[in-house]
Coordinates of C-alpha atoms and ligand atoms in Angstrom, one line a residue:
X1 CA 0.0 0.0 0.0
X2 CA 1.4 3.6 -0.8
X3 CA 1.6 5.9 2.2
X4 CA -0.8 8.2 1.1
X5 CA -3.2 5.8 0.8
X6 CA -3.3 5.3 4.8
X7 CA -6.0 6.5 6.8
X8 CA -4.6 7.0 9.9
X9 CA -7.7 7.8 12.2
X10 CA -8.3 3.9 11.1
X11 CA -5.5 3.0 13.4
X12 CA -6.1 5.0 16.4
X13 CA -8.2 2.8 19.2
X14 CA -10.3 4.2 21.6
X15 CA -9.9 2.5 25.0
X16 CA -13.0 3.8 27.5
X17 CA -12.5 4.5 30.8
X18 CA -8.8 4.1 30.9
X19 CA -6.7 4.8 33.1
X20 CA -9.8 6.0 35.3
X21 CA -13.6 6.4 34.5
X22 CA -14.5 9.3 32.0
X23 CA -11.1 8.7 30.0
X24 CA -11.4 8.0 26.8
X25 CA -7.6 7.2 26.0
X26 CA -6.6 6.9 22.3
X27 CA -4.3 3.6 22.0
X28 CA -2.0 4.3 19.4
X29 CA -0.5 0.8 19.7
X30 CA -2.1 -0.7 16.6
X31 CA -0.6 2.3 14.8
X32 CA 2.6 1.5 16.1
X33 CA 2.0 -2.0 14.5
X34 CA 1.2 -1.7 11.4
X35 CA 4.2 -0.9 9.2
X36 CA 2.9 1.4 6.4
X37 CA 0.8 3.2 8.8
X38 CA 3.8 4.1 11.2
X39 CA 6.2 5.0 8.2
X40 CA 2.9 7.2 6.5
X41 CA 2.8 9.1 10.5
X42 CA 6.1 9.7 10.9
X43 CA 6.6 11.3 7.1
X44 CA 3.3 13.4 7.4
X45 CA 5.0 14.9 10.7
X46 CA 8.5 15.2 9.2
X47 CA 6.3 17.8 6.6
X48 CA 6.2 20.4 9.7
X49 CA 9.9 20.2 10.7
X50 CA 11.1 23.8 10.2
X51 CA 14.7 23.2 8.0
X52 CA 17.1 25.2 10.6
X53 CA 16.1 22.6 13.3
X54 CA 18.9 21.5 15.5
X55 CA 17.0 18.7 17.6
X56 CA 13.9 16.7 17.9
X57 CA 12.8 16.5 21.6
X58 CA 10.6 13.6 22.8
X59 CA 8.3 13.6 25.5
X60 CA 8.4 10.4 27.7
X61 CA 7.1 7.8 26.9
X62 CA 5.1 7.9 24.0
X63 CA 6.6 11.1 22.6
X64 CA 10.0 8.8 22.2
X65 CA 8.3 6.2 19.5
X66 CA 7.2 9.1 17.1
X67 CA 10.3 11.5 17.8
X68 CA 13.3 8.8 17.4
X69 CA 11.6 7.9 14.5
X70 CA 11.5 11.2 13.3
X71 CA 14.9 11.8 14.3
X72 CA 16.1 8.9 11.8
X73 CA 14.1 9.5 9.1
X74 CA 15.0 13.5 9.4
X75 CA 18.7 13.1 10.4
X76 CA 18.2 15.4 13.5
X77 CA 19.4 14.1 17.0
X78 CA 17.4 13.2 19.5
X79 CA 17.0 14.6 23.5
X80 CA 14.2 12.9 25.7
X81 CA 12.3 15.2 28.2
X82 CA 12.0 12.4 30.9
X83 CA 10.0 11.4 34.2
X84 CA 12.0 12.1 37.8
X85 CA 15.0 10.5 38.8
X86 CA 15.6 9.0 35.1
X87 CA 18.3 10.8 33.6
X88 CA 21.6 9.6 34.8
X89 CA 23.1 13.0 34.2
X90 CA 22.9 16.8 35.7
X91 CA 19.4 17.5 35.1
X92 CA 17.4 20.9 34.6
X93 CA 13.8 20.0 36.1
X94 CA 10.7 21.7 35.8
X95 CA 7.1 21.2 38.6
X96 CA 3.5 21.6 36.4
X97 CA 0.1 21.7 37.7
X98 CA -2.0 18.4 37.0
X99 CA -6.0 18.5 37.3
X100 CA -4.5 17.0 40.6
X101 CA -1.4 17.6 41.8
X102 CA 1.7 18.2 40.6
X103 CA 4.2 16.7 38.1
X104 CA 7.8 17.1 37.3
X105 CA 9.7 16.4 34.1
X106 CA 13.6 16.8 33.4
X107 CA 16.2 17.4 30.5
X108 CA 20.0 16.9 30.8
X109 CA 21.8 20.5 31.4
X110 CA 24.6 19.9 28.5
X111 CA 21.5 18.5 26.0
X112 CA 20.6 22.0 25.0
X113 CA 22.6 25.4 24.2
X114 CA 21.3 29.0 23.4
X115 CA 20.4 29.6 20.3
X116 CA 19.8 26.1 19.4
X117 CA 16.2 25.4 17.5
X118 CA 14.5 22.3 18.6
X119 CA 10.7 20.7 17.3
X120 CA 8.8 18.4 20.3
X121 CA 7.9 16.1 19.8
X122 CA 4.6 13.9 21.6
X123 CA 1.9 11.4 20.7
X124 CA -0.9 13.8 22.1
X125 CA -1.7 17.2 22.9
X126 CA -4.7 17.0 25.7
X127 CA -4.7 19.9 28.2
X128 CA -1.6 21.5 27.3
X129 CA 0.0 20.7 30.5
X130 CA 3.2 18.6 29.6
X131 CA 3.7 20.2 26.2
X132 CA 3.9 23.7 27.6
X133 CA 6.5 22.3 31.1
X134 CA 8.7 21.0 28.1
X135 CA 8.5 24.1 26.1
X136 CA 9.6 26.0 29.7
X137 CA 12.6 23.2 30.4
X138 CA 13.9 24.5 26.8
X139 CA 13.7 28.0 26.9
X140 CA 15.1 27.8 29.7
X141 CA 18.3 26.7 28.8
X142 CA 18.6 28.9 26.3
X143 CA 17.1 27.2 22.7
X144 CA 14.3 28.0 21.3
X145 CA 10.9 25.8 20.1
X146 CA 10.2 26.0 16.5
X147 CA 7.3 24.2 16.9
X148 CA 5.1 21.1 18.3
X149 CA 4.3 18.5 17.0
X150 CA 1.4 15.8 18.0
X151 CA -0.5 12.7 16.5
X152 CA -3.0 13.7 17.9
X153 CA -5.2 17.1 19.5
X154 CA -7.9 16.8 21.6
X155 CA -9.3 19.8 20.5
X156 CA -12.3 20.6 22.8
X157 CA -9.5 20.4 25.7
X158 CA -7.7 23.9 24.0
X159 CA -4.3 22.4 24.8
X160 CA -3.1 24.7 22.1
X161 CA -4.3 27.8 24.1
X162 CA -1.8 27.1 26.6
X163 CA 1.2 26.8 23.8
X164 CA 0.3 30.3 22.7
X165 CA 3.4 31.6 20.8
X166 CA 4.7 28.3 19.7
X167 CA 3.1 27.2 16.3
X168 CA 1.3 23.7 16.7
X169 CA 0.5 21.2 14.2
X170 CA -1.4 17.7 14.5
X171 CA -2.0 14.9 11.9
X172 CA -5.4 14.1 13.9
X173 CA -7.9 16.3 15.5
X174 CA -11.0 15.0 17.7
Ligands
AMP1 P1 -1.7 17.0 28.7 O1 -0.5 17.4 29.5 O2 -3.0 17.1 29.4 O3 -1.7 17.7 27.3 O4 -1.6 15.5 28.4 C1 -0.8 15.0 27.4 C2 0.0 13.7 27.8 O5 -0.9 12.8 28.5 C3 0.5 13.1 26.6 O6 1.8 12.6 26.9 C4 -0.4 11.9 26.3 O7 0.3 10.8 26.0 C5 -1.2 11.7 27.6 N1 -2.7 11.7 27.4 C6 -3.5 12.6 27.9 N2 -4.8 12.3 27.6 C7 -4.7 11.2 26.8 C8 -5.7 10.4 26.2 N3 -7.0 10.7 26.2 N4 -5.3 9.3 25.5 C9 -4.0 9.0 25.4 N5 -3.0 9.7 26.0 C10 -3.4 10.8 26.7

């Protein structure tokens, strides 16, 4: 089958009430699994890669299947944006609000320098939350976020509104 001839939205499962009751989570494993359909996703998102970028950044966990493979087929590097206490490194961290609670997420403080233009990279955008900590962990040492990237956008959650001078595109809106 030729790439453009994938519909992707055929590929995206929706799992009800997981990980809690009212979540509808889209399963993007049987994307993942199908061969054409993965290669078709990752070239559609290579498409919004601006051509000065430095690095793809990928958002743990899911963000690292879609930006590594991005990576490759762009010939960028990679830098994950990890969970606490996983980077064996020096580590710049960042706290964000959750509905409730608080998370954390962390970059190494040599992965990024000043100047540098980087795309992040995630599987979905929901409330904003994670995508707009990462964008803060890279400013912040000095780089700069061309744009975002995301399989997916929960639209009627305004994720975007959050991200608001950083240009965001999706392959998948719902
Ligand atoms: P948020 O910070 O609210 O934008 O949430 C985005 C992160 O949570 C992403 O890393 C997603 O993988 C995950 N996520 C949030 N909502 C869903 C959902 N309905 N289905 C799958 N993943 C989700």
């Amino acid at each position: 089958m030729s790439a453009n001839a994938v519909n992707l939205r055929d590929f995206i499962r929706d799992i009800p009430d997981y990980p809690k009751p009212g979540i509808n989570f889209k399963d993007i494993t049987p994307l993942l699994a199908d061969g054409d359909a993965f290669g078709a996703c990752v070239s559609e998102l290579a498409c919004y890669i601006p051509s000065d970028t430095n690095f793809i950044v990928g958002i743990e966990s899911r963000g690292f299947l879609f930006g590594a493979a991005l990576a490759q087929l762009t010939g960028l590097g990679f830098i994950p944006v990890r969970k606490p206490g996983k980077l064996p490194a020096d580590v710049h961290a960042i706290e964000y609000e959750l509905e409730y609670g608080m998370d954390r997420l962390e970059i190494h403080r040599d992965a990024l320098s000043k100047g540098q233009k980087v795309v992040v990279v995630d599987d979905l955008l929901a409330t904003g939350g994670t995508a707009k900590a990462t964008i803060d962990l890279v400013e912040q040492l000095g780089a700069e976020v061309a744009a975002c990237l995301f399989v997916i956008e929960l639209s009627f959650l305004n994720g975007r509104e959050r991200l608001n001078h950083t240009p965001i595109h999706h392959l998948l809106a719902y």
